[in-house]
């Protein structure tokens, strides 16, 4: 019987919700294969009890790997620990979210374990072999069905294509991955990271995303207009590559082929022309609204509702209308946020 | 310092990719270019040399003779020489490509392998990490800034990650993959293109690099994704709000 190992990520001392769709994929895979899955949690030295958060998803075993070096796991250490955990659990498959962590570490782990890898899985293909999967190519212009030759592979899972995992009544056993921290690779030293901004919902799992492009002119206008609308709707803010390149928004807000991929219930694109690369990151959204002065902008071809208007007037008007129409909604922020 | 820059031949990202009637890529009208992320890697290597760090830049590609123009472009951008790993029967999967590149790396012994974080055709993003694993070297992916230490023994990299930016230091040799904002590749002028014609371009038959396992991942079908139902125009913000509330019911 195959064992599928799912590696979860941490944000601080909690399991990152954005990594949970990897469990959803594994649940479907083992159902199809008649297999079982284990979970691996990489954590820093104070990992006591951290595995507990992962015991209710129906995994056979939750493996915890804890070491100083894993407080900010680098690809070489994380991949080495994945390989050890695969050996301990007898896993033939490794699954993780296609986040920046997964996209960094999983190919390395796949090579260490000598496995093929399916990047950015969006679906299990309806195929009797159970070895076919769907994934986007060419900036989402093509959906490919790919086949692995055996039931042994690594997978990075596109989080926006899978819902949250099922909970299970049975609890998983929790075990430690045995390893010598001193034997982990030492060629990479983690120096620092930006403190994550926690003022808005996570972009990849937000129900509403308000996104903008270069016409927002500057960072202050970008934040005031789009941030104001996003806060009125309880949503997250996204940006095009041009807006990030132009210094209007930080890089972690970039949506597109090489940025984040989102599929919120509502996506509002303000001043976005709709390049193929941007569409690749948002065209699976539930309802798309486009606000643009150019009536021929390609974004209107994917929009459910298109408003040909200047965003500098339309967005504040939309914010005002929504906040007055929803008395129960949180009031829009009047202060300029710090940072 | 010696830098190897693997480059991939891909369809122009600004062109439109279509499938023909038999479900294969429609190759008519496709303009082939250097993968944009690899172009950024080349530019970075050239800048390292201009700052006095890189000594030799070797561009490497895997594929048929059709990849030669891509390698000539790399030479025109500033690579000193190029290596084509010739593989007539296709290049296999990412694992095979990594093995082939690693075989050349093991011969060339560079201090740094600098390459794109992903190719914009298959969007797999696997080769960098796989090469690093096979080479037993540290890796820093998604680089938006790279600083090589003055002794050439380590590099400090700013990476673009989901939560913002992260800084790592790796010992060299290492693999660094490039993100969009690392630099803006220079425009290649005609004299450089002419000079590139006389730079060395070696061909190595893939079969001479040792046994390569058969690809274990294959594309069995390609199709256009389901297109969205065309929406409609609204005439005002008020009309938009009532459509979102009463029709789409998302607010």
Coordinates of C-alpha atoms in Angstrom, one line a residue:
Chain A
X1 CA 0.0 0.0 0.0
X2 CA 1.4 3.4 -1.0
X3 CA 2.1 6.0 1.6
X4 CA 1.8 9.7 0.7
X5 CA 3.7 12.2 2.9
X6 CA 2.3 15.7 3.1
X7 CA 4.7 18.4 4.3
X8 CA 3.0 21.3 6.0
X9 CA 4.4 24.8 6.6
X10 CA 4.5 26.9 9.7
X11 CA 3.8 30.6 10.1
X12 CA 5.4 31.4 13.4
X13 CA 4.4 28.5 15.7
X14 CA 1.2 27.6 13.9
X15 CA 0.5 25.5 10.8
X16 CA 0.0 27.8 7.9
X17 CA -3.6 27.6 6.6
X18 CA -2.3 28.1 3.1
X19 CA -0.6 24.8 3.2
X20 CA -3.7 22.8 4.1
X21 CA -5.0 22.3 0.5
X22 CA -2.0 19.9 0.1
X23 CA -3.8 17.7 2.6
X24 CA -7.0 18.0 0.6
X25 CA -5.1 16.7 -2.5
X26 CA -3.6 13.9 -0.5
X27 CA -7.0 12.9 0.9
X28 CA -8.3 12.5 -2.7
X29 CA -5.2 10.8 -3.9
X30 CA -5.2 8.1 -1.2
X31 CA -8.9 7.6 -1.6
X32 CA -8.3 6.9 -5.3
X33 CA -5.3 4.6 -4.6
X34 CA -6.6 2.9 -1.5
X35 CA -3.5 4.3 0.2
X36 CA -2.8 6.1 3.4
X37 CA -1.1 9.5 4.0
X38 CA 1.1 10.8 6.7
X39 CA 1.9 14.5 7.6
X40 CA 5.2 16.0 8.3
X41 CA 5.5 19.2 10.3
X42 CA 8.8 21.1 10.2
X43 CA 9.3 23.2 13.3
X44 CA 11.8 25.1 15.3
X45 CA 13.1 24.0 18.7
X46 CA 9.9 24.8 20.6
X47 CA 7.7 22.4 18.6
X48 CA 6.1 20.8 21.7
X49 CA 2.5 20.0 20.8
X50 CA 2.7 21.5 17.3
X51 CA 1.8 18.1 15.7
X52 CA -1.5 18.2 17.6
X53 CA -2.9 20.7 15.2
X54 CA -2.5 18.2 12.3
X55 CA -4.0 15.1 13.9
X56 CA -7.6 15.5 12.8
X57 CA -7.3 15.2 9.0
X58 CA -7.2 11.4 8.8
X59 CA -3.5 11.0 8.5
X60 CA -2.1 7.7 9.7
X61 CA 0.9 9.4 11.5
X62 CA 1.9 13.0 12.0
X63 CA 5.7 13.3 12.0
X64 CA 7.3 16.2 13.8
X65 CA 10.8 17.3 12.9
X66 CA 12.1 19.9 15.2
X67 CA 15.5 21.7 15.3
X68 CA 16.9 25.2 15.5
X69 CA 17.7 25.0 11.8
X70 CA 14.1 24.4 11.0
X71 CA 12.8 27.6 12.7
X72 CA 13.3 29.2 9.3
X73 CA 13.7 26.1 7.1
X74 CA 16.0 26.6 4.1
X75 CA 15.5 24.4 1.1
X76 CA 18.5 22.2 1.7
X77 CA 17.6 21.4 5.3
X78 CA 13.9 21.0 4.6
X79 CA 14.5 18.7 1.6
X80 CA 16.9 16.6 3.7
X81 CA 14.4 16.2 6.5
X82 CA 11.6 15.4 3.9
X83 CA 13.8 12.6 2.6
X84 CA 14.4 11.2 6.1
X85 CA 10.7 11.4 6.9
X86 CA 9.8 9.7 3.7
X87 CA 12.2 6.8 4.7
X88 CA 10.7 6.7 8.2
X89 CA 7.1 6.6 6.9
X90 CA 7.8 4.4 3.9
X91 CA 6.3 7.1 1.6
X92 CA 6.6 6.9 -2.2
X93 CA 5.0 10.3 -2.7
X94 CA 5.7 13.8 -1.3
X95 CA 3.0 16.5 -1.4
X96 CA 3.2 20.2 -0.5
X97 CA 1.5 23.5 -1.4
X98 CA 2.9 25.4 -4.4
X99 CA 3.8 28.3 -2.2
X100 CA 7.2 30.0 -2.3
X101 CA 8.3 27.5 0.3
X102 CA 7.0 24.5 -1.6
X103 CA 8.3 25.7 -5.0
X104 CA 11.7 26.2 -3.5
X105 CA 12.0 23.0 -1.5
X106 CA 9.9 20.3 -3.3
X107 CA 12.0 20.0 -6.5
X108 CA 15.1 19.6 -4.4
X109 CA 13.4 17.0 -2.2
X110 CA 12.1 15.2 -5.4
X111 CA 15.6 15.0 -6.8
X112 CA 17.0 13.7 -3.5
X113 CA 14.3 11.0 -3.5
X114 CA 14.7 10.4 -7.2
X115 CA 11.1 11.2 -8.0
X116 CA 9.4 12.9 -10.9
X117 CA 7.4 15.9 -9.9
X118 CA 4.0 17.3 -10.9
X119 CA 4.2 21.1 -10.4
X120 CA 1.1 23.1 -9.6
X121 CA -1.5 20.3 -9.7
X122 CA -5.0 21.7 -10.1
X123 CA -6.9 18.4 -10.3
X124 CA -6.8 14.7 -10.4
X125 CA -7.7 13.6 -13.9
X126 CA -10.6 11.2 -14.2
X127 CA -8.6 8.3 -15.4
X128 CA -8.6 4.6 -14.3
X129 CA -4.8 4.4 -13.8
X130 CA -5.0 7.1 -11.1
X131 CA -1.7 8.4 -12.4
X132 CA -3.0 11.3 -14.4
X133 CA -3.2 14.9 -13.1
X134 CA -4.0 18.3 -14.5
X135 CA -1.8 21.3 -14.3
X136 CA -1.6 24.7 -16.1
X137 CA 1.1 25.5 -18.6
X138 CA 1.9 28.5 -20.8
X139 CA 0.7 31.0 -18.2
X140 CA -2.6 29.1 -17.9
X141 CA -3.3 29.2 -21.6
X142 CA -3.2 25.5 -21.7
X143 CA -4.3 22.9 -19.3
X144 CA -2.2 19.8 -19.5
X145 CA -3.0 16.3 -18.4
X146 CA 0.3 14.7 -17.3
X147 CA 1.0 11.1 -16.3
X148 CA 3.5 9.7 -13.9
X149 CA 4.9 6.3 -14.8
X150 CA 4.5 4.8 -11.3
X151 CA 2.7 5.7 -8.1
X152 CA 5.8 7.5 -6.9
X153 CA 6.1 11.3 -7.4
X154 CA 6.3 14.7 -5.7
X155 CA 3.5 17.1 -6.1
X156 CA 3.2 20.8 -5.5
X157 CA -0.5 21.7 -5.1
X158 CA -2.1 24.9 -6.3
X159 CA -3.9 26.0 -3.1
X160 CA -6.6 28.0 -4.9
X161 CA -7.8 24.9 -6.8
X162 CA -8.6 22.8 -3.6
X163 CA -10.9 23.6 -0.7
X164 CA -10.0 23.1 2.9
X165 CA -9.4 19.4 3.9
X166 CA -12.0 17.2 5.6
X167 CA -11.7 16.7 9.3
X168 CA -11.8 13.2 10.6
X169 CA -13.0 11.9 14.0
X170 CA -10.1 9.5 14.4
X171 CA -6.9 11.1 15.6
X172 CA -3.5 10.4 14.1
X173 CA -0.6 9.2 16.1
X174 CA 2.2 11.7 16.6
X175 CA 5.8 10.7 16.2
X176 CA 9.2 12.4 16.0
X177 CA 11.4 12.1 12.9
X178 CA 14.7 10.9 14.3
X179 CA 17.7 12.9 12.9
X180 CA 20.9 14.5 14.0
X181 CA 20.5 18.2 13.6
X182 CA 24.3 18.5 13.2
X183 CA 24.1 16.4 10.0
X184 CA 21.7 18.8 8.2
X185 CA 23.3 20.7 5.3
X186 CA 25.0 23.9 6.5
X187 CA 25.6 25.7 3.3
X188 CA 22.7 28.1 3.7
X189 CA 22.3 30.6 6.5
X190 CA 19.0 32.3 7.0
X191 CA 19.7 36.0 7.8
X192 CA 16.3 37.8 8.0
X193 CA 12.8 38.2 6.6
X194 CA 10.3 41.0 6.3
X195 CA 7.8 40.8 9.1
X196 CA 4.6 39.6 7.5
X197 CA 1.8 42.2 7.3
X198 CA -1.1 40.8 9.3
X199 CA -3.6 43.7 8.8
X200 CA -5.6 42.1 6.0
X201 CA -6.7 38.5 5.2
X202 CA -4.2 36.3 3.4
X203 CA -4.2 37.1 -0.3
X204 CA -4.4 33.5 -1.5
X205 CA -7.3 32.5 0.7
X206 CA -9.2 35.8 0.9
X207 CA -12.9 35.8 -0.2
X208 CA -12.5 39.2 -1.8
X209 CA -9.4 40.6 -3.6
X210 CA -9.1 44.2 -4.8
X211 CA -6.3 44.5 -7.2
X212 CA -4.7 47.4 -9.1
X213 CA -2.2 48.3 -11.7
X214 CA 0.1 51.1 -12.8
X215 CA -2.6 53.8 -13.2
X216 CA -2.8 54.0 -9.4
X217 CA 0.2 56.3 -9.9
X218 CA 1.9 56.0 -6.5
X219 CA 2.0 53.9 -3.3
X220 CA -0.1 56.3 -1.3
X221 CA -2.9 56.4 -3.9
X222 CA -2.7 52.6 -4.3
X223 CA -3.1 52.0 -0.6
X224 CA -5.7 54.7 0.0
X225 CA -8.0 53.7 -2.9
X226 CA -7.6 49.9 -3.0
X227 CA -6.9 49.4 0.6
X228 CA -10.0 51.4 1.5
X229 CA -12.2 49.3 -0.8
X230 CA -10.6 46.1 0.4
X231 CA -11.2 47.0 4.0
X232 CA -14.8 47.8 3.3
X233 CA -15.3 44.4 1.8
X234 CA -13.1 42.6 4.4
X235 CA -10.8 41.6 1.5
X236 CA -7.1 41.5 0.6
X237 CA -5.2 43.7 -1.8
X238 CA -3.4 42.5 -4.9
X239 CA -1.3 44.1 -7.6
X240 CA 0.0 43.6 -11.1
X241 CA 3.6 43.1 -11.9
X242 CA 3.8 46.7 -13.3
X243 CA 2.4 48.1 -10.1
X244 CA 5.1 46.2 -8.1
X245 CA 7.9 47.1 -10.5
X246 CA 6.8 50.7 -10.2
X247 CA 7.0 50.7 -6.5
X248 CA 3.3 51.1 -5.9
X249 CA 2.9 47.8 -4.0
X250 CA 5.2 45.3 -2.2
X251 CA 6.3 42.2 -4.1
X252 CA 4.2 39.8 -2.0
X253 CA 1.0 41.4 -3.5
X254 CA 1.9 40.4 -7.1
X255 CA -0.7 38.2 -8.8
X256 CA 0.1 36.3 -11.9
X257 CA 2.0 33.6 -13.7
X258 CA 5.1 34.2 -11.6
X259 CA 3.4 35.7 -8.6
X260 CA 0.5 34.4 -6.5
X261 CA -2.5 32.6 -7.9
X262 CA -5.8 33.5 -6.4
X263 CA -9.4 32.4 -6.8
X264 CA -11.5 34.5 -4.5
X265 CA -15.3 34.7 -4.7
X266 CA -15.0 38.3 -5.9
X267 CA -12.0 39.8 -7.7
X268 CA -12.1 43.6 -8.4
X269 CA -9.5 44.7 -11.0
X270 CA -9.0 48.4 -11.0
X271 CA -6.7 49.9 -13.7
X272 CA -5.6 46.5 -14.9
X273 CA -5.4 45.9 -18.6
X274 CA -5.3 42.1 -18.3
X275 CA -2.1 40.8 -19.7
X276 CA -1.9 37.0 -20.2
X277 CA 0.6 36.8 -17.3
X278 CA -1.8 38.6 -14.9
X279 CA -4.9 36.6 -16.0
X280 CA -3.0 33.4 -15.2
X281 CA -3.1 34.4 -11.6
X282 CA -6.8 35.3 -11.2
X283 CA -9.0 34.0 -14.0
X284 CA -10.4 31.2 -11.9
X285 CA -12.0 33.8 -9.5
X286 CA -15.7 33.5 -8.9
X287 CA -16.9 36.9 -10.0
X288 CA -14.6 39.3 -11.8
X289 CA -15.2 43.0 -11.9
X290 CA -13.1 45.2 -14.2
X291 CA -12.8 49.0 -13.9
X292 CA -10.8 50.5 -16.7
X293 CA -10.8 53.6 -18.8
X294 CA -9.9 51.6 -22.0
X295 CA -13.0 49.9 -23.3
X296 CA -10.9 47.5 -25.3
X297 CA -8.7 46.3 -22.4
X298 CA -8.4 42.5 -22.5
X299 CA -9.5 42.3 -18.8
X300 CA -13.1 43.0 -20.0
X301 CA -13.0 39.6 -21.8
X302 CA -12.8 37.7 -18.6
X303 CA -14.9 40.2 -16.5
X304 CA -18.4 39.3 -15.4
X305 CA -19.1 43.0 -14.9
X306 CA -17.1 45.7 -16.7
X307 CA -17.2 49.4 -15.9
X308 CA -15.6 51.7 -18.3
X309 CA -14.6 54.5 -15.9
X310 CA -11.6 56.2 -14.3
X311 CA -10.7 54.3 -11.2
X312 CA -9.8 57.5 -9.4
X313 CA -13.5 58.4 -9.3
X314 CA -15.1 54.9 -9.5
X315 CA -13.2 53.2 -6.7
X316 CA -13.9 55.8 -4.0
X317 CA -17.5 56.0 -5.1
X318 CA -17.7 52.2 -4.8
X319 CA -16.2 52.3 -1.4
X320 CA -18.7 55.0 -0.3
X321 CA -21.7 53.2 -1.7
X322 CA -20.7 49.9 -0.1
X323 CA -20.0 51.3 3.3
X324 CA -23.2 53.2 3.4
X325 CA -25.2 50.3 2.1
X326 CA -23.8 47.9 4.6
X327 CA -24.4 49.4 8.1
X328 CA -23.1 46.2 9.7
X329 CA -19.9 46.3 7.9
X330 CA -16.7 47.6 9.5
X331 CA -16.2 51.3 8.8
X332 CA -13.5 52.1 6.2
X333 CA -10.3 53.1 7.8
X334 CA -9.7 56.8 7.8
X335 CA -6.1 56.8 9.0
X336 CA -3.3 56.0 6.7
X337 CA -1.8 52.7 7.8
X338 CA 1.7 52.7 8.9
X339 CA 4.4 51.1 6.8
Chain B
X1 CA 34.8 33.2 -10.7
X2 CA 33.1 31.0 -13.2
X3 CA 29.4 31.2 -13.8
X4 CA 27.2 28.7 -15.7
X5 CA 23.9 30.0 -17.0
X6 CA 21.5 27.4 -18.3
X7 CA 19.2 28.8 -20.9
X8 CA 16.0 27.4 -22.4
X9 CA 14.4 28.1 -25.8
X10 CA 10.7 29.0 -25.2
X11 CA 7.9 30.7 -27.3
X12 CA 7.8 34.4 -27.0
X13 CA 5.8 35.2 -23.9
X14 CA 4.1 38.1 -25.7
X15 CA 2.9 35.9 -28.5
X16 CA -0.3 33.8 -28.3
X17 CA 0.0 30.1 -27.7
X18 CA -2.6 27.9 -29.5
X19 CA -3.3 24.3 -30.0
X20 CA -3.8 22.8 -33.5
X21 CA -6.6 20.4 -34.5
X22 CA -4.7 17.4 -33.1
X23 CA -4.2 19.0 -29.7
X24 CA -0.5 19.8 -30.2
X25 CA 1.1 23.1 -29.9
X26 CA 0.6 25.2 -33.1
X27 CA 4.1 26.0 -34.0
X28 CA 3.3 28.2 -36.9
X29 CA 4.1 31.9 -36.2
X30 CA 5.9 31.1 -33.0
X31 CA 8.9 33.3 -32.3
X32 CA 11.4 31.5 -30.2
X33 CA 13.3 33.5 -27.5
X34 CA 15.5 32.9 -24.5
X35 CA 13.3 32.1 -21.5
X36 CA 12.9 35.6 -19.9
X37 CA 14.1 34.5 -16.5
X38 CA 17.2 32.9 -18.0
X39 CA 17.8 36.2 -19.7
X40 CA 17.8 37.9 -16.3
X41 CA 20.3 35.3 -15.1
X42 CA 22.6 36.1 -18.1
X43 CA 22.3 39.8 -17.4
X44 CA 23.2 39.3 -13.8
X45 CA 26.3 37.2 -14.7
X46 CA 27.4 40.0 -17.1
X47 CA 26.9 42.6 -14.4
X48 CA 29.0 40.5 -12.0
X49 CA 31.8 40.5 -14.5
X50 CA 31.5 44.2 -15.0
X51 CA 31.8 44.6 -11.2
X52 CA 34.9 42.5 -11.4
X53 CA 33.5 39.3 -9.8
X54 CA 32.6 36.9 -12.6
X55 CA 35.5 35.8 -14.8
X56 CA 34.0 33.4 -17.2
X57 CA 30.4 33.0 -18.3
X58 CA 29.3 29.8 -19.9
X59 CA 25.7 29.4 -21.4
X60 CA 24.3 25.9 -21.6
X61 CA 21.2 24.7 -23.3
X62 CA 19.6 21.2 -23.7
X63 CA 17.9 20.3 -26.9
X64 CA 18.3 20.0 -30.7
X65 CA 20.3 22.3 -33.1
X66 CA 17.2 24.6 -33.0
X67 CA 18.6 25.9 -29.7
X68 CA 21.7 27.3 -31.3
X69 CA 20.1 30.7 -32.0
X70 CA 19.3 31.0 -28.3
X71 CA 22.9 30.3 -27.4
X72 CA 24.1 32.9 -29.9
X73 CA 21.8 35.4 -28.2
X74 CA 23.4 34.4 -24.9
X75 CA 26.8 34.9 -26.4
X76 CA 25.7 38.3 -27.8
X77 CA 24.5 39.3 -24.3
X78 CA 28.0 38.6 -22.9
X79 CA 28.5 34.9 -22.4
X80 CA 32.1 33.9 -23.3
X81 CA 31.2 30.5 -24.7
X82 CA 28.2 28.2 -25.1
X83 CA 27.6 24.5 -24.7
X84 CA 24.7 22.7 -26.4
X85 CA 23.8 19.4 -25.0
X86 CA 22.3 17.8 -28.1
X87 CA 19.4 15.5 -27.5
X88 CA 17.5 14.6 -30.6
X89 CA 14.8 12.5 -28.9
X90 CA 13.5 15.3 -26.8
X91 CA 14.8 16.4 -23.4
X92 CA 12.7 14.1 -21.2
X93 CA 11.4 15.6 -17.9
X94 CA 12.8 18.1 -15.5
X95 CA 14.8 15.3 -13.8
X96 CA 16.5 14.3 -17.0
X97 CA 17.3 18.0 -17.8
X98 CA 18.8 18.4 -14.4
X99 CA 20.9 15.3 -14.8
X100 CA 22.3 16.5 -18.2
X101 CA 23.1 20.0 -16.8
X102 CA 24.7 18.4 -13.8
X103 CA 26.9 16.3 -16.0
X104 CA 28.2 19.5 -17.6
X105 CA 28.5 21.2 -14.2
X106 CA 30.6 18.4 -12.9
X107 CA 33.0 18.9 -15.8
X108 CA 33.1 22.7 -15.7
X109 CA 33.1 23.1 -11.9
X110 CA 31.7 26.6 -11.8
X111 CA 31.5 28.7 -8.6
X112 CA 27.9 29.6 -9.4
X113 CA 25.0 28.3 -11.5
X114 CA 22.6 31.2 -12.2
X115 CA 19.3 30.4 -13.9
X116 CA 15.7 31.4 -14.3
X117 CA 13.3 30.4 -11.5
X118 CA 11.0 28.8 -14.1
X119 CA 10.6 28.5 -17.8
X120 CA 7.6 30.3 -19.1
X121 CA 6.5 27.5 -21.3
X122 CA 5.9 24.5 -19.0
X123 CA 6.0 26.6 -15.8
X124 CA 7.5 23.6 -13.9
X125 CA 10.1 25.5 -12.0
X126 CA 12.0 22.4 -11.0
X127 CA 15.4 22.3 -12.7
X128 CA 17.2 24.8 -10.3
X129 CA 16.4 22.9 -7.2
X130 CA 17.1 19.5 -8.8
X131 CA 20.5 20.6 -10.1
X132 CA 21.4 21.9 -6.6
X133 CA 20.3 18.6 -5.0
X134 CA 22.3 16.6 -7.5
X135 CA 25.3 18.8 -7.1
X136 CA 25.0 18.8 -3.3
X137 CA 25.2 22.6 -3.4
X138 CA 23.1 25.1 -1.5
X139 CA 20.4 26.9 -3.4
X140 CA 18.7 30.3 -3.2
X141 CA 15.6 30.6 -5.5
X142 CA 13.6 33.7 -6.6
X143 CA 16.5 36.1 -6.2
X144 CA 15.8 39.8 -6.4
X145 CA 19.3 40.9 -5.3
X146 CA 22.6 39.0 -5.3
X147 CA 25.8 40.1 -3.7
X148 CA 28.9 38.0 -4.0
X149 CA 31.4 38.4 -1.2
X150 CA 34.7 40.0 -2.1
X151 CA 36.6 36.7 -1.4
X152 CA 34.2 34.9 -3.8
X153 CA 33.4 32.3 -1.1
X154 CA 29.7 33.2 -0.4
X155 CA 26.8 35.1 -1.7
X156 CA 24.0 37.0 0.0
X157 CA 20.7 36.8 -1.7
X158 CA 17.4 38.7 -1.2
X159 CA 14.5 36.3 -2.2
X160 CA 11.0 37.3 -3.1
X161 CA 8.7 35.0 -1.0
X162 CA 5.0 34.8 -0.2
X163 CA 5.4 36.9 2.9
X164 CA 7.6 39.6 1.3
X165 CA 11.4 39.4 1.2
X166 CA 13.9 37.0 2.8
X167 CA 17.7 37.2 3.0
X168 CA 19.9 34.2 2.9
X169 CA 23.7 33.6 2.7
X170 CA 24.9 30.6 0.8
X171 CA 28.4 29.3 0.5
X172 CA 29.7 28.9 -3.0
X173 CA 29.4 26.9 -5.2
X174 CA 25.7 27.3 -5.2
X175 CA 22.6 27.5 -7.5
X176 CA 20.8 30.8 -7.6
X177 CA 17.5 31.2 -9.5
X178 CA 16.4 34.6 -10.7
X179 CA 13.1 36.5 -10.2
X180 CA 11.7 39.3 -12.3
X181 CA 13.0 42.2 -10.3
X182 CA 16.7 41.2 -10.1
X183 CA 17.6 43.4 -13.1
X184 CA 16.4 44.5 -16.5
X185 CA 18.3 42.7 -19.3
X186 CA 20.1 45.0 -21.7
X187 CA 19.3 45.6 -25.3
X188 CA 21.7 43.6 -27.5
X189 CA 23.2 45.8 -30.2
X190 CA 24.2 44.7 -33.6
X191 CA 28.0 44.7 -33.1
X192 CA 27.6 42.3 -30.1
X193 CA 25.4 40.0 -32.3
X194 CA 28.2 40.0 -34.9
X195 CA 30.9 39.4 -32.4
X196 CA 28.9 36.5 -30.9
X197 CA 29.2 34.6 -34.3
X198 CA 32.8 34.0 -33.6
X199 CA 32.5 32.9 -30.0
X200 CA 32.9 29.2 -29.3
X201 CA 29.8 27.0 -29.2
X202 CA 30.5 23.4 -28.3
X203 CA 28.1 20.5 -28.9
X204 CA 28.0 17.6 -26.6
X205 CA 25.9 14.6 -27.5
X206 CA 23.6 13.8 -24.6
X207 CA 24.3 10.1 -25.0
X208 CA 27.9 10.8 -24.0
X209 CA 26.9 12.2 -20.6
X210 CA 26.0 8.7 -19.2
X211 CA 22.9 6.7 -18.8
X212 CA 19.8 8.9 -18.6
X213 CA 16.7 7.3 -17.2
X214 CA 13.5 7.4 -19.3
X215 CA 11.2 10.3 -18.5
X216 CA 8.8 9.4 -15.7
X217 CA 6.5 12.3 -16.3
X218 CA 4.8 12.9 -19.7
X219 CA 2.2 15.2 -21.1
X220 CA -0.6 13.0 -22.4
X221 CA -3.1 15.8 -23.4
X222 CA -3.2 19.5 -23.8
X223 CA -6.4 21.6 -24.0
X224 CA -7.5 25.1 -23.8
X225 CA -8.9 25.8 -20.4
X226 CA -12.6 26.4 -20.2
X227 CA -13.2 30.0 -21.1
X228 CA -15.2 32.2 -18.9
X229 CA -18.8 33.1 -19.9
X230 CA -18.7 36.6 -21.3
X231 CA -20.0 39.1 -18.8
X232 CA -21.6 42.5 -19.5
X233 CA -20.9 46.1 -19.1
X234 CA -22.5 48.2 -16.4
X235 CA -23.0 51.9 -16.8
X236 CA -22.4 53.2 -13.3
X237 CA -21.1 52.3 -9.8
X238 CA -24.7 52.1 -8.6
X239 CA -25.5 49.5 -11.3
X240 CA -22.4 47.6 -10.4
X241 CA -23.3 47.5 -6.7
X242 CA -26.8 46.2 -7.4
X243 CA -25.5 43.6 -9.8
X244 CA -23.0 42.3 -7.3
X245 CA -25.6 42.3 -4.5
X246 CA -28.8 41.1 -6.3
X247 CA -27.5 39.1 -9.3
X248 CA -24.1 37.7 -8.3
X249 CA -24.8 37.8 -4.6
X250 CA -21.2 38.2 -3.6
X251 CA -21.5 41.2 -1.4

